[in-house]
Coordinates of C-alpha atoms and ligand atoms in Angstrom, one line a residue:
X1 CA 0.1 -0.1 0.0
X2 CA 1.4 3.2 -0.8
X3 CA 0.9 6.2 1.2
X4 CA 0.3 9.8 0.0
X5 CA 0.5 12.7 2.5
X6 CA 1.1 16.0 1.9
X7 CA 3.1 18.4 3.9
X8 CA 0.7 21.0 4.0
X9 CA -2.1 19.0 4.8
X10 CA 0.0 17.3 7.9
X11 CA 0.8 20.5 9.2
X12 CA -2.8 22.1 8.8
X13 CA -3.7 18.5 10.8
X14 CA -1.4 18.7 13.7
X15 CA -2.3 22.4 14.0
X16 CA -5.9 21.9 14.4
X17 CA -5.0 19.2 17.1
X18 CA -7.3 16.5 14.9
X19 CA -6.8 12.9 14.6
X20 CA -4.1 12.0 12.1
X21 CA -5.6 10.8 9.1
X22 CA -3.4 8.3 7.0
X23 CA -5.0 8.8 3.4
X24 CA -4.0 5.6 1.1
X25 CA -5.2 4.9 -2.5
X26 CA -7.4 2.3 -0.4
X27 CA -9.9 5.2 0.6
X28 CA -10.5 5.5 -3.3
X29 CA -10.1 2.1 -4.6
X30 CA -12.6 2.9 -7.5
X31 CA -10.8 5.7 -9.2
X32 CA -8.9 5.0 -12.5
X33 CA -6.5 7.5 -13.4
X34 CA -5.1 5.9 -16.5
X35 CA -7.3 7.1 -19.4
X36 CA -7.9 10.6 -18.2
X37 CA -4.4 11.5 -17.7
X38 CA -5.6 13.1 -14.2
X39 CA -2.7 13.9 -11.7
X40 CA -3.3 11.3 -9.0
X41 CA -1.6 13.2 -6.0
X42 CA -3.7 16.3 -7.1
X43 CA -6.9 14.4 -7.4
X44 CA -6.0 12.8 -3.5
X45 CA -4.9 16.1 -2.2
X46 CA -8.4 17.7 -3.6
X47 CA -10.3 14.9 -2.0
X48 CA -8.5 15.2 1.2
X49 CA -9.6 18.5 1.4
X50 CA -13.0 17.9 1.4
X51 CA -12.7 15.0 3.6
X52 CA -11.1 17.5 6.4
X53 CA -14.0 19.8 5.7
X54 CA -16.4 17.6 6.6
X55 CA -14.9 15.7 9.3
X56 CA -14.0 18.6 11.5
X57 CA -16.6 20.7 13.2
X58 CA -14.2 22.3 15.8
X59 CA -11.8 23.8 13.0
X60 CA -10.0 26.5 13.9
X61 CA -11.3 29.7 11.1
X62 CA -8.6 31.1 9.1
X63 CA -7.7 34.3 10.3
X64 CA -6.6 36.7 7.5
X65 CA -6.0 40.3 8.7
X66 CA -5.0 43.7 6.4
X67 CA -3.1 46.4 8.1
X68 CA -5.4 48.7 10.3
X69 CA -5.0 52.3 8.3
X70 CA -4.2 55.6 9.2
X71 CA -6.7 58.2 9.3
X72 CA -4.6 61.0 9.0
X73 CA -5.5 61.0 5.2
X74 CA -8.1 59.5 3.0
X75 CA -7.5 56.2 1.3
X76 CA -5.7 56.0 -1.8
X77 CA -5.4 52.8 -4.1
X78 CA -2.4 51.7 -2.4
X79 CA -4.7 51.0 0.6
X80 CA -6.7 49.1 -1.4
X81 CA -4.3 46.9 -2.6
X82 CA -3.8 45.4 0.6
X83 CA -7.5 45.1 1.3
X84 CA -8.2 43.4 -2.2
X85 CA -5.4 41.1 -1.6
X86 CA -6.4 39.8 1.9
X87 CA -10.4 39.9 0.5
X88 CA -9.2 37.6 -2.4
X89 CA -7.5 35.1 -0.3
X90 CA -10.6 34.9 2.1
X91 CA -13.0 34.5 -1.0
X92 CA -10.6 31.7 -2.1
X93 CA -10.7 29.8 1.4
X94 CA -14.4 30.1 1.5
X95 CA -14.8 28.6 -1.9
X96 CA -13.2 25.6 -0.4
X97 CA -15.4 25.4 2.1
X98 CA -13.2 27.1 5.2
X99 CA -14.6 29.3 7.9
X100 CA -12.7 32.8 7.6
X101 CA -12.2 35.6 9.6
X102 CA -11.0 38.8 7.8
X103 CA -10.4 41.7 9.9
X104 CA -9.7 45.4 8.6
X105 CA -10.2 48.7 10.4
X106 CA -8.4 52.0 11.2
X107 CA -5.4 52.9 13.1
X108 CA -6.3 56.6 15.0
X109 CA -4.0 57.1 17.8
X110 CA -0.6 58.8 17.7
X111 CA 0.9 62.0 17.3
X112 CA 0.4 61.7 13.5
X113 CA -3.5 61.8 14.2
X114 CA -3.4 64.3 17.0
X115 CA -1.2 67.0 14.9
X116 CA -3.3 66.1 11.5
X117 CA -6.7 66.8 13.5
X118 CA -5.4 70.1 14.8
X119 CA -4.4 71.4 11.6
X120 CA -8.1 71.1 10.3
X121 CA -9.1 72.5 14.0
X122 CA -11.1 69.5 14.7
X123 CA -11.2 67.0 18.0
X124 CA -9.1 64.0 17.3
X125 CA -12.4 62.0 17.5
X126 CA -14.6 63.8 15.1
X127 CA -11.7 63.8 12.8
X128 CA -11.2 60.0 13.2
X129 CA -14.7 59.4 12.7
X130 CA -14.9 61.3 9.5
X131 CA -11.9 59.5 8.1
X132 CA -12.7 56.2 9.6
X133 CA -15.8 56.4 8.0
X134 CA -14.4 56.9 4.5
X135 CA -12.3 53.7 4.9
X136 CA -15.3 52.0 5.6
X137 CA -17.3 53.3 2.6
X138 CA -14.4 52.3 0.5
X139 CA -14.1 48.8 1.6
X140 CA -17.8 48.4 0.9
X141 CA -17.9 49.9 -2.2
X142 CA -14.9 47.5 -3.2
X143 CA -16.6 44.6 -2.0
X144 CA -14.1 43.7 0.7
X145 CA -15.9 41.2 2.8
X146 CA -14.5 42.0 6.1
X147 CA -16.0 40.2 9.1
X148 CA -14.6 43.1 11.9
X149 CA -13.7 46.5 11.1
X150 CA -12.0 47.6 13.9
X151 CA -11.1 51.0 15.3
X152 CA -8.4 51.6 17.8
X153 CA -10.5 54.4 19.6
X154 CA -13.0 51.5 20.6
X155 CA -13.3 51.0 24.2
X156 CA -13.0 47.2 23.6
X157 CA -9.5 47.8 22.2
X158 CA -8.4 50.1 24.6
X159 CA -9.3 47.5 27.2
X160 CA -7.2 44.7 25.3
X161 CA -4.4 47.1 24.7
X162 CA -4.0 48.0 28.7
X163 CA -4.7 43.7 29.3
X164 CA -1.9 43.2 27.0
X165 CA 0.5 45.7 28.6
X166 CA -0.1 44.3 31.9
X167 CA 1.0 40.9 30.8
X168 CA 4.3 42.4 29.6
X169 CA 4.6 44.1 32.6
X170 CA 4.1 41.1 34.9
X171 CA 6.4 39.2 32.6
X172 CA 9.4 41.3 33.3
X173 CA 9.5 43.0 29.9
X174 CA 9.1 46.9 30.7
X175 CA 11.1 48.9 32.6
X176 CA 11.6 52.8 32.6
X177 CA 14.2 54.5 31.1
X178 CA 15.6 57.6 29.4
X179 CA 15.2 57.7 25.6
X180 CA 17.4 60.0 23.5
X181 CA 17.2 59.9 19.6
X182 CA 15.3 60.5 16.3
X183 CA 11.5 60.2 16.2
X184 CA 9.5 60.5 13.0
X185 CA 6.2 61.6 13.3
X186 CA 5.1 60.3 9.9
X187 CA 6.6 56.7 10.5
X188 CA 5.7 56.9 14.0
X189 CA 9.0 55.4 14.5
X190 CA 11.9 55.9 16.5
X191 CA 15.2 55.7 14.6
X192 CA 18.9 55.3 15.5
X193 CA 21.7 57.8 14.6
X194 CA 22.9 55.1 11.9
X195 CA 19.4 55.0 10.1
X196 CA 19.3 58.8 9.9
X197 CA 21.2 61.1 7.5
X198 CA 21.4 65.0 7.2
X199 CA 19.5 66.8 4.6
X200 CA 20.4 69.6 2.8
X201 CA 17.7 71.7 3.7
X202 CA 17.6 72.2 7.6
X203 CA 20.3 70.6 9.7
X204 CA 18.5 71.1 12.9
X205 CA 15.7 69.2 12.7
X206 CA 15.3 68.2 8.8
X207 CA 17.3 64.7 9.1
X208 CA 16.3 62.0 6.8
X209 CA 15.4 58.7 7.9
X210 CA 15.8 55.8 5.8
X211 CA 12.4 55.9 5.0
X212 CA 12.8 59.5 3.5
X213 CA 10.8 61.0 6.4
X214 CA 11.6 64.2 8.6
X215 CA 12.7 62.8 11.8
X216 CA 13.1 65.5 15.2
X217 CA 15.6 65.0 18.0
X218 CA 13.7 63.7 21.3
X219 CA 15.0 63.2 24.7
X220 CA 12.5 62.0 27.2
X221 CA 11.7 59.8 29.8
X222 CA 9.4 56.9 28.9
X223 CA 8.7 53.1 29.3
X224 CA 11.1 50.4 27.1
X225 CA 10.3 47.2 26.0
X226 CA 13.0 44.8 26.5
X227 CA 13.5 43.6 22.6
X228 CA 17.1 42.6 23.2
X229 CA 15.6 39.5 25.5
X230 CA 14.0 38.4 22.6
X231 CA 16.7 38.0 20.1
X232 CA 17.5 34.2 20.4
X233 CA 13.9 33.2 20.8
X234 CA 13.1 35.4 17.4
X235 CA 16.0 33.9 15.3
X236 CA 14.9 30.3 16.4
X237 CA 11.5 31.2 15.4
X238 CA 12.8 32.2 12.1
X239 CA 14.9 29.2 11.6
X240 CA 12.2 26.8 12.6
X241 CA 9.8 28.4 10.2
X242 CA 11.4 29.4 6.9
X243 CA 8.1 30.4 5.3
X244 CA 6.7 32.4 8.0
X245 CA 7.9 35.6 6.4
X246 CA 7.3 35.9 2.7
X247 CA 8.4 36.6 0.2
X248 CA 12.1 35.2 1.0
X249 CA 13.5 38.4 0.4
X250 CA 12.0 40.1 3.2
X251 CA 12.4 36.9 5.5
X252 CA 16.5 37.6 4.5
X253 CA 16.0 41.1 5.6
X254 CA 14.2 40.7 8.9
X255 CA 16.9 38.1 9.8
X256 CA 19.6 40.5 9.1
X257 CA 18.2 43.2 11.1
X258 CA 17.6 41.0 14.1
X259 CA 21.1 39.4 14.0
X260 CA 22.5 43.0 13.7
X261 CA 20.9 45.3 16.0
X262 CA 18.1 44.5 18.7
X263 CA 18.3 47.3 21.1
X264 CA 15.2 47.6 23.5
X265 CA 12.7 50.2 22.2
X266 CA 10.4 52.8 23.5
X267 CA 7.1 51.7 24.0
X268 CA 5.5 54.9 25.5
X269 CA 5.5 58.8 25.0
X270 CA 4.9 61.4 27.5
X271 CA 1.4 62.5 27.8
X272 CA 2.5 66.1 27.4
X273 CA 3.5 65.2 24.4
X274 CA 1.2 62.3 22.9
X275 CA -2.3 62.9 24.8
X276 CA -4.4 61.0 21.9
X277 CA -3.8 57.3 22.7
X278 CA -4.2 54.6 25.5
X279 CA -2.7 55.8 28.9
X280 CA -0.2 53.3 30.7
X281 CA -2.1 51.5 33.4
X282 CA -1.2 53.3 36.7
X283 CA 0.7 55.9 35.2
X284 CA -1.4 58.6 33.6
X285 CA 1.8 60.5 32.6
X286 CA 2.5 58.1 29.7
X287 CA 0.7 57.1 26.7
X288 CA 1.5 54.0 25.1
X289 CA 3.6 53.9 22.0
X290 CA 0.8 53.9 18.7
X291 CA 2.6 50.7 17.2
X292 CA 1.9 48.7 20.4
X293 CA -1.4 49.9 20.5
X294 CA -2.0 49.4 16.7
X295 CA -0.5 45.9 16.6
X296 CA -2.7 44.7 19.3
X297 CA -6.0 45.0 17.3
X298 CA -5.3 41.7 16.0
X299 CA -5.8 40.2 19.4
X300 CA -8.9 42.6 20.0
X301 CA -10.9 41.4 17.1
X302 CA -10.5 37.6 18.4
X303 CA -12.2 38.8 21.4
X304 CA -9.0 39.3 23.5
X305 CA -8.7 39.2 26.5
X306 CA -10.5 36.1 26.3
X307 CA -12.3 34.8 28.9
X308 CA -10.5 31.5 29.5
X309 CA -6.8 32.3 28.0
X310 CA -5.3 28.8 28.7
X311 CA -8.6 27.1 27.1
X312 CA -8.4 29.1 23.8
X313 CA -4.6 28.8 23.2
X314 CA -4.6 25.3 23.7
X315 CA -7.4 24.3 21.9
X316 CA -7.8 27.3 19.2
X317 CA -11.5 26.9 19.7
X318 CA -13.3 29.8 18.8
X319 CA -11.0 32.7 19.0
X320 CA -9.2 32.3 15.8
X321 CA -5.9 33.5 16.9
X322 CA -3.1 32.7 15.8
X323 CA -3.7 34.9 12.7
X324 CA -3.0 32.6 9.5
X325 CA -1.6 35.5 7.6
X326 CA -0.9 39.0 8.4
X327 CA -0.9 41.0 5.0
X328 CA 1.1 43.9 5.1
X329 CA 3.4 46.2 2.9
X330 CA 7.0 46.0 3.0
X331 CA 7.6 49.4 4.7
X332 CA 5.7 47.9 7.9
X333 CA 7.6 44.2 7.8
X334 CA 9.9 45.4 10.5
X335 CA 6.8 46.3 13.1
X336 CA 4.9 42.9 12.1
X337 CA 8.0 40.5 11.9
X338 CA 9.9 41.6 14.6
X339 CA 8.0 43.8 17.0
X340 CA 4.9 41.9 17.1
X341 CA 6.3 38.2 17.7
X342 CA 8.4 39.7 20.4
X343 CA 5.5 41.3 21.9
X344 CA 3.6 37.9 21.6
X345 CA 6.6 35.9 22.9
X346 CA 6.6 38.4 26.0
X347 CA 2.8 38.2 26.5
X348 CA 3.4 34.4 26.2
X349 CA 0.8 34.0 23.1
X350 CA 1.2 32.0 20.0
X351 CA 2.8 33.9 17.0
X352 CA 1.4 34.6 13.6
X353 CA 1.7 31.5 11.0
X354 CA 2.6 33.7 8.2
X355 CA 3.5 37.7 7.8
X356 CA 3.3 38.3 3.7
X357 CA 4.8 41.5 3.0
X358 CA 3.9 42.8 -0.9
X359 CA 5.3 45.8 -2.5
X360 CA 4.3 49.2 -3.3
X361 CA 2.6 50.9 -5.8
X362 CA 4.3 54.0 -7.5
X363 CA 3.5 56.9 -9.5
X364 CA 6.3 59.1 -11.1
X365 CA 8.8 56.9 -9.7
X366 CA 7.8 57.4 -6.0
X367 CA 5.7 55.3 -3.8
X368 CA 2.1 56.5 -3.9
X369 CA 1.6 58.4 -0.7
X370 CA -0.5 61.2 0.4
X371 CA 2.5 63.2 1.8
X372 CA 3.8 63.1 -1.8
X373 CA 0.6 64.1 -3.5
X374 CA 0.9 61.3 -6.1
X375 CA -2.1 59.4 -5.3
X376 CA -4.7 58.0 -7.1
X377 CA -8.4 58.4 -5.8
X378 CA -10.0 54.5 -5.5
X379 CA -13.5 55.7 -5.4
X380 CA -12.9 57.6 -8.9
X381 CA -11.4 55.1 -10.5
X382 CA -13.8 52.2 -9.7
X383 CA -16.6 54.7 -10.6
X384 CA -15.3 54.8 -13.9
X385 CA -13.9 51.4 -14.9
X386 CA -16.1 49.3 -12.6
X387 CA -15.1 47.8 -9.1
X388 CA -14.4 44.4 -10.6
X389 CA -12.0 46.0 -13.1
X390 CA -9.9 47.7 -10.5
X391 CA -9.5 44.4 -8.4
X392 CA -8.4 42.6 -11.5
X393 CA -5.9 45.1 -12.2
X394 CA -4.8 45.4 -8.7
X395 CA -4.1 41.7 -8.2
X396 CA -2.9 41.3 -11.8
X397 CA -0.4 43.7 -11.8
X398 CA 0.3 44.5 -8.3
X399 CA 4.1 44.1 -7.2
X400 CA 4.7 41.6 -4.6
X401 CA 8.4 41.5 -4.4
X402 CA 9.4 44.7 -6.7
X403 CA 7.5 47.4 -6.5
X404 CA 4.6 47.9 -9.7
X405 CA 3.8 51.4 -11.6
X406 CA 0.6 52.3 -11.5
X407 CA -0.6 53.1 -15.1
X408 CA -4.0 54.2 -16.3
X409 CA -2.9 52.9 -20.0
X410 CA -2.2 49.7 -18.7
X411 CA -5.5 49.5 -16.6
X412 CA -7.2 50.2 -19.9
X413 CA -5.3 47.4 -21.7
X414 CA -6.1 45.0 -19.1
X415 CA -10.0 45.8 -19.7
X416 CA -9.9 46.1 -23.4
X417 CA -7.7 42.9 -23.8
X418 CA -8.1 40.5 -21.0
X419 CA -11.8 41.2 -19.7
X420 CA -13.6 42.5 -22.8
X421 CA -11.3 41.1 -25.6
X422 CA -10.7 37.8 -24.1
X423 CA -13.1 36.4 -21.1
X424 CA -16.3 38.7 -22.5
X425 CA -15.6 37.6 -25.9
X426 CA -15.7 33.5 -25.0
X427 CA -18.8 34.3 -23.0
X428 CA -20.4 35.7 -26.0
X429 CA -19.1 33.4 -28.3
X430 CA -20.0 30.4 -26.4
X431 CA -23.9 31.7 -25.8
X432 CA -24.2 32.8 -29.5
X433 CA -27.9 32.3 -30.4
X434 CA -26.7 32.1 -34.1
X435 CA -24.6 28.8 -33.3
X436 CA -26.5 27.6 -30.8
X437 CA -30.3 28.8 -31.4
X438 CA -31.8 26.5 -28.4
X439 CA -29.6 28.5 -26.0
X440 CA -28.7 25.6 -23.9
X441 CA -25.6 23.5 -22.8
X442 CA -24.7 21.9 -26.4
X443 CA -23.5 18.9 -24.8
X444 CA -23.4 16.9 -21.8
X445 CA -20.1 16.7 -19.6
X446 CA -19.7 13.2 -21.3
X447 CA -18.1 15.0 -24.2
X448 CA -14.5 14.4 -22.7
X449 CA -14.9 10.8 -24.4
X450 CA -15.0 12.9 -28.0
X451 CA -11.6 14.5 -27.4
X452 CA -9.3 14.4 -30.3
X453 CA -5.6 15.7 -31.1
X454 CA -7.2 19.3 -32.1
X455 CA -8.5 19.8 -28.6
X456 CA -5.9 18.2 -27.0
X457 CA -4.0 21.6 -26.0
X458 CA -6.9 23.1 -24.3
X459 CA -7.9 20.0 -23.1
X460 CA -4.7 19.5 -20.9
X461 CA -4.9 23.3 -19.6
X462 CA -8.1 22.9 -18.5
X463 CA -7.2 19.6 -16.4
X464 CA -4.4 21.3 -14.4
X465 CA -6.0 24.7 -14.3
X466 CA -7.7 24.5 -10.8
X467 CA -4.7 22.9 -9.0
X468 CA -2.3 25.3 -10.6
X469 CA -4.4 28.2 -9.8
X470 CA -4.8 26.7 -6.3
X471 CA -1.2 26.7 -5.6
X472 CA -0.8 30.3 -6.4
X473 CA -3.5 31.5 -4.9
X474 CA -2.8 29.9 -1.4
X475 CA 0.9 31.2 -2.2
X476 CA -1.1 34.8 -2.5
X477 CA 0.4 35.2 -5.9
X478 CA -2.7 36.5 -7.5
X479 CA -1.1 37.5 -10.5
X480 CA 0.5 34.1 -11.5
X481 CA -2.9 32.7 -11.0
X482 CA -4.7 35.4 -13.2
X483 CA -2.2 34.8 -15.8
X484 CA -2.7 31.0 -16.4
X485 CA -6.5 31.7 -16.1
X486 CA -6.2 34.0 -18.9
X487 CA -3.8 32.1 -20.8
X488 CA -6.3 29.2 -21.0
X489 CA -9.2 31.9 -22.1
X490 CA -6.9 33.0 -24.8
X491 CA -6.1 29.3 -25.8
X492 CA -10.1 28.4 -25.7
X493 CA -10.7 31.4 -28.1
X494 CA -8.1 30.2 -30.2
X495 CA -9.7 26.7 -30.4
X496 CA -13.0 28.1 -31.0
X497 CA -11.5 30.1 -33.9
X498 CA -9.2 27.2 -35.5
X499 CA -12.6 24.8 -35.6
X500 CA -14.8 27.6 -37.6
X501 CA -18.0 26.8 -36.1
X502 CA -19.5 29.4 -38.3
X503 CA -18.8 26.7 -41.1
X504 CA -19.7 23.6 -38.8
X505 CA -23.1 25.1 -38.6
X506 CA -23.8 24.9 -42.3
X507 CA -23.2 21.0 -42.3
X508 CA -25.9 19.2 -39.8
X509 CA -23.6 16.2 -40.2
X510 CA -21.1 18.1 -38.3
X511 CA -23.5 19.0 -35.7
X512 CA -21.3 16.9 -33.1
X513 CA -18.4 18.7 -33.7
X514 CA -20.0 21.9 -33.4
X515 CA -21.3 21.1 -30.0
X516 CA -18.0 19.7 -29.0
X517 CA -16.4 23.0 -29.9
X518 CA -18.9 25.0 -28.3
X519 CA -18.9 23.2 -25.1
X520 CA -15.3 23.4 -24.8
X521 CA -16.0 27.3 -25.1
X522 CA -18.6 27.3 -22.3
X523 CA -16.9 25.1 -20.1
X524 CA -13.7 26.9 -20.3
X525 CA -16.0 30.2 -19.2
X526 CA -17.4 28.1 -16.1
X527 CA -14.1 27.0 -15.1
X528 CA -12.8 30.3 -15.3
X529 CA -15.7 31.8 -13.9
X530 CA -15.4 30.0 -10.7
X531 CA -11.6 30.5 -10.4
X532 CA -11.9 34.1 -11.0
X533 CA -14.5 34.5 -8.2
X534 CA -12.2 35.6 -5.3
X535 CA -11.0 38.5 -7.5
X536 CA -13.9 39.7 -9.2
X537 CA -16.9 38.4 -7.4
X538 CA -19.8 40.6 -8.8
X539 CA -18.6 40.1 -12.6
X540 CA -18.2 36.4 -12.1
X541 CA -21.7 35.8 -10.5
X542 CA -23.0 37.5 -13.5
X543 CA -21.1 35.5 -16.0
X544 CA -22.1 32.3 -14.2
X545 CA -25.7 33.3 -14.4
X546 CA -25.2 33.8 -17.6
X547 CA -24.1 30.4 -18.8
X548 CA -26.5 29.0 -16.1
X549 CA -24.2 27.1 -13.6
X550 CA -26.5 26.4 -10.7
X551 CA -25.6 28.4 -7.1
X552 CA -25.0 25.0 -5.9
X553 CA -22.1 24.4 -8.2
X554 CA -19.9 27.4 -8.0
X555 CA -17.4 26.2 -5.2
X556 CA -13.6 25.2 -6.0
X557 CA -14.2 21.5 -6.4
X558 CA -16.5 22.5 -9.4
X559 CA -14.0 23.9 -11.1
X560 CA -12.7 20.4 -12.3
X561 CA -13.2 19.9 -16.1
X562 CA -16.4 18.4 -16.5
X563 CA -17.6 18.6 -13.1
X564 CA -20.4 21.3 -13.5
X565 CA -23.9 21.4 -14.8
X566 CA -24.7 18.1 -12.9
X567 CA -27.7 19.6 -11.0
X568 CA -29.8 19.8 -14.1
X569 CA -27.8 17.5 -16.2
X570 CA -25.8 18.9 -19.3
X571 CA -28.1 19.9 -22.0
X572 CA -31.2 20.8 -20.2
X573 CA -29.6 23.8 -18.8
X574 CA -30.7 26.7 -20.5
X575 CA -28.5 29.9 -20.9
X576 CA -29.4 33.3 -19.4
X577 CA -28.3 35.7 -22.1
X578 CA -29.8 38.9 -23.5
X579 CA -29.1 40.1 -27.2
X580 CA -26.7 43.4 -26.8
X581 CA -25.9 42.5 -23.3
X582 CA -22.2 42.0 -22.8
X583 CA -20.5 41.2 -19.6
X584 CA -17.5 43.6 -20.3
X585 CA -19.1 46.4 -22.6
X586 CA -16.4 47.5 -25.1
Ligands
LIG601 N1 -1.4 52.0 10.6 C1 -0.2 51.4 10.2 C2 -0.3 50.1 9.9 C3 -0.7 49.6 11.4 S1 -1.1 47.7 11.1 C4 -1.1 47.2 13.0 C5 -0.1 52.3 8.5 N2 -1.0 52.3 8.0 S2 -0.8 53.0 6.6 O1 -2.4 53.7 6.6 O2 0.1 53.9 6.2 O3 -0.5 51.8 5.5 C6 -1.4 50.9 5.2 C7 -1.3 49.8 4.4 O4 -1.1 50.6 3.3 C8 0.4 49.3 4.6 O5 0.4 47.8 4.4 C9 1.1 50.2 3.6 O6 2.1 49.2 3.0 C10 0.0 50.0 2.2 N3 0.2 51.2 1.4 C11 0.2 52.6 1.9 N4 0.8 53.1 0.8 C12 0.9 52.0 -0.4 C13 1.3 51.9 -1.7 N5 1.8 53.2 -2.5 N6 1.4 50.8 -2.4 C14 1.1 49.7 -1.6 N7 0.7 49.6 -0.5 C15 0.8 50.6 0.3 O7 1.0 51.8 8.3

């Protein structure tokens, strides 16, 4: 008996403290792989996923987070990028029958917000309310299906921060000290002398930190966190979890940082300078550092402090903690991959399973940011091009390891060529009344038996597509998954044209061939429609409605070649198309 046991699946099983199943071929004795060229390992993997889902009611939900967004300025397209990525991942897991928590929200404390509010003569709370609302409106408009929208000014969050602080104190990680150094209000971060350089403009204060932001000299008494004490444990954590920070260039960066320089950090500011925040318990003269405050949001949304901490940690019952993926931009990797794990270690809590750091959207060769003024308003572009077009563009062309440039010409080309020219065209062709006057699925899924040489390229691409896309999506490489889907759609359009269905229809003896050509086209649209749902949820609902795919057959497992249209049975399914209506109008 041969055993097939994917490492990834094993890890999940052991994480959830489930019984360990050994899946052998004997579970699926009746499956024959020889004639359909189906990859046996993938088949078992797919079915094992289903098996796990149906047998584990205590399964920990997948917990995905976006960063919480500063409310010092209104949102731009770079912010939306983190959120669409997290939402696409959530929707992918849901298609695989996972329960998912997706948290997002706004980061509302700190000097930066305090100053921004003062500038427009508003109280900080009023200022935060207005801008936080804008982020929520953005995410609602962009179909970000968050399960929690957290604001750090909420009482439950402030309580969580205080409780967490007390754990750090009780465990001996906090002491009072004098801090001397450079502070960047824009980054809300302290920098050491080596990270600061003198700028030409104003030598007194206008030094430039490594992030390019202004820094100012500060000398003050505050509480410090013993980060230095965490060095060995952090390095061990990285060694034992080589995939915990991705992509790998970020992993290496973080490791080098931990190795080189791990001084204790300030975790409070005098109340006289920073009043807009959470006070240190028992010391009203100090306000907790905004990054410590902000990171704890990931715990607050799980209900922390939990009623029975031990039980939740040991059984992962309902809280969702630890996070499965923190999605962040590369500019905030240090906070998430060094400070946050260190804080958690000090509080004796489990560490996140993955920190995924994407790169930035650039405009005119600089990171898009409000302070530079080179931003794209996401509300305007979504109105102009459609929500799903923007979601598609962001996921298709956004940078992971390297920065990407926001370019309206490329966005327009993506719409014209990929969405209207390839996918929209395929749907129109496959449901064309001229070629298929009955407007029903032209053949039953058993069409596979009639596959010939001419169909082979497309046939193989469709067979492999769901597993390949699944791997890319799970690695949060949406661009790669989308590329494969659109290559397959292009191949389906080629297959259609090469077979010249407009000639086949003239000869009744060739009806079987015509039906197969039409079936390949509509089957490609069905499979692609299912796989594209995480990225373009609204448009893909429309697509699947148009070609008559039942609501019960839109899960990931239905994306296998020939596994759709089972509910009503092949040829009985009617298309839902109206003359002159296009999925992606030109
Ligand atoms: N408030 C902190 C995060 C605290 S999380 C505990 C923060 N906020 S932010 O509003 O400045 O940034 C939020 C996210 O937007 C970050 O992941 C950041 O990388 C991302 N982006 C901001 N500008 C961006 C681009 N130009 N391109 C891509 N992502 C960008 O940092």
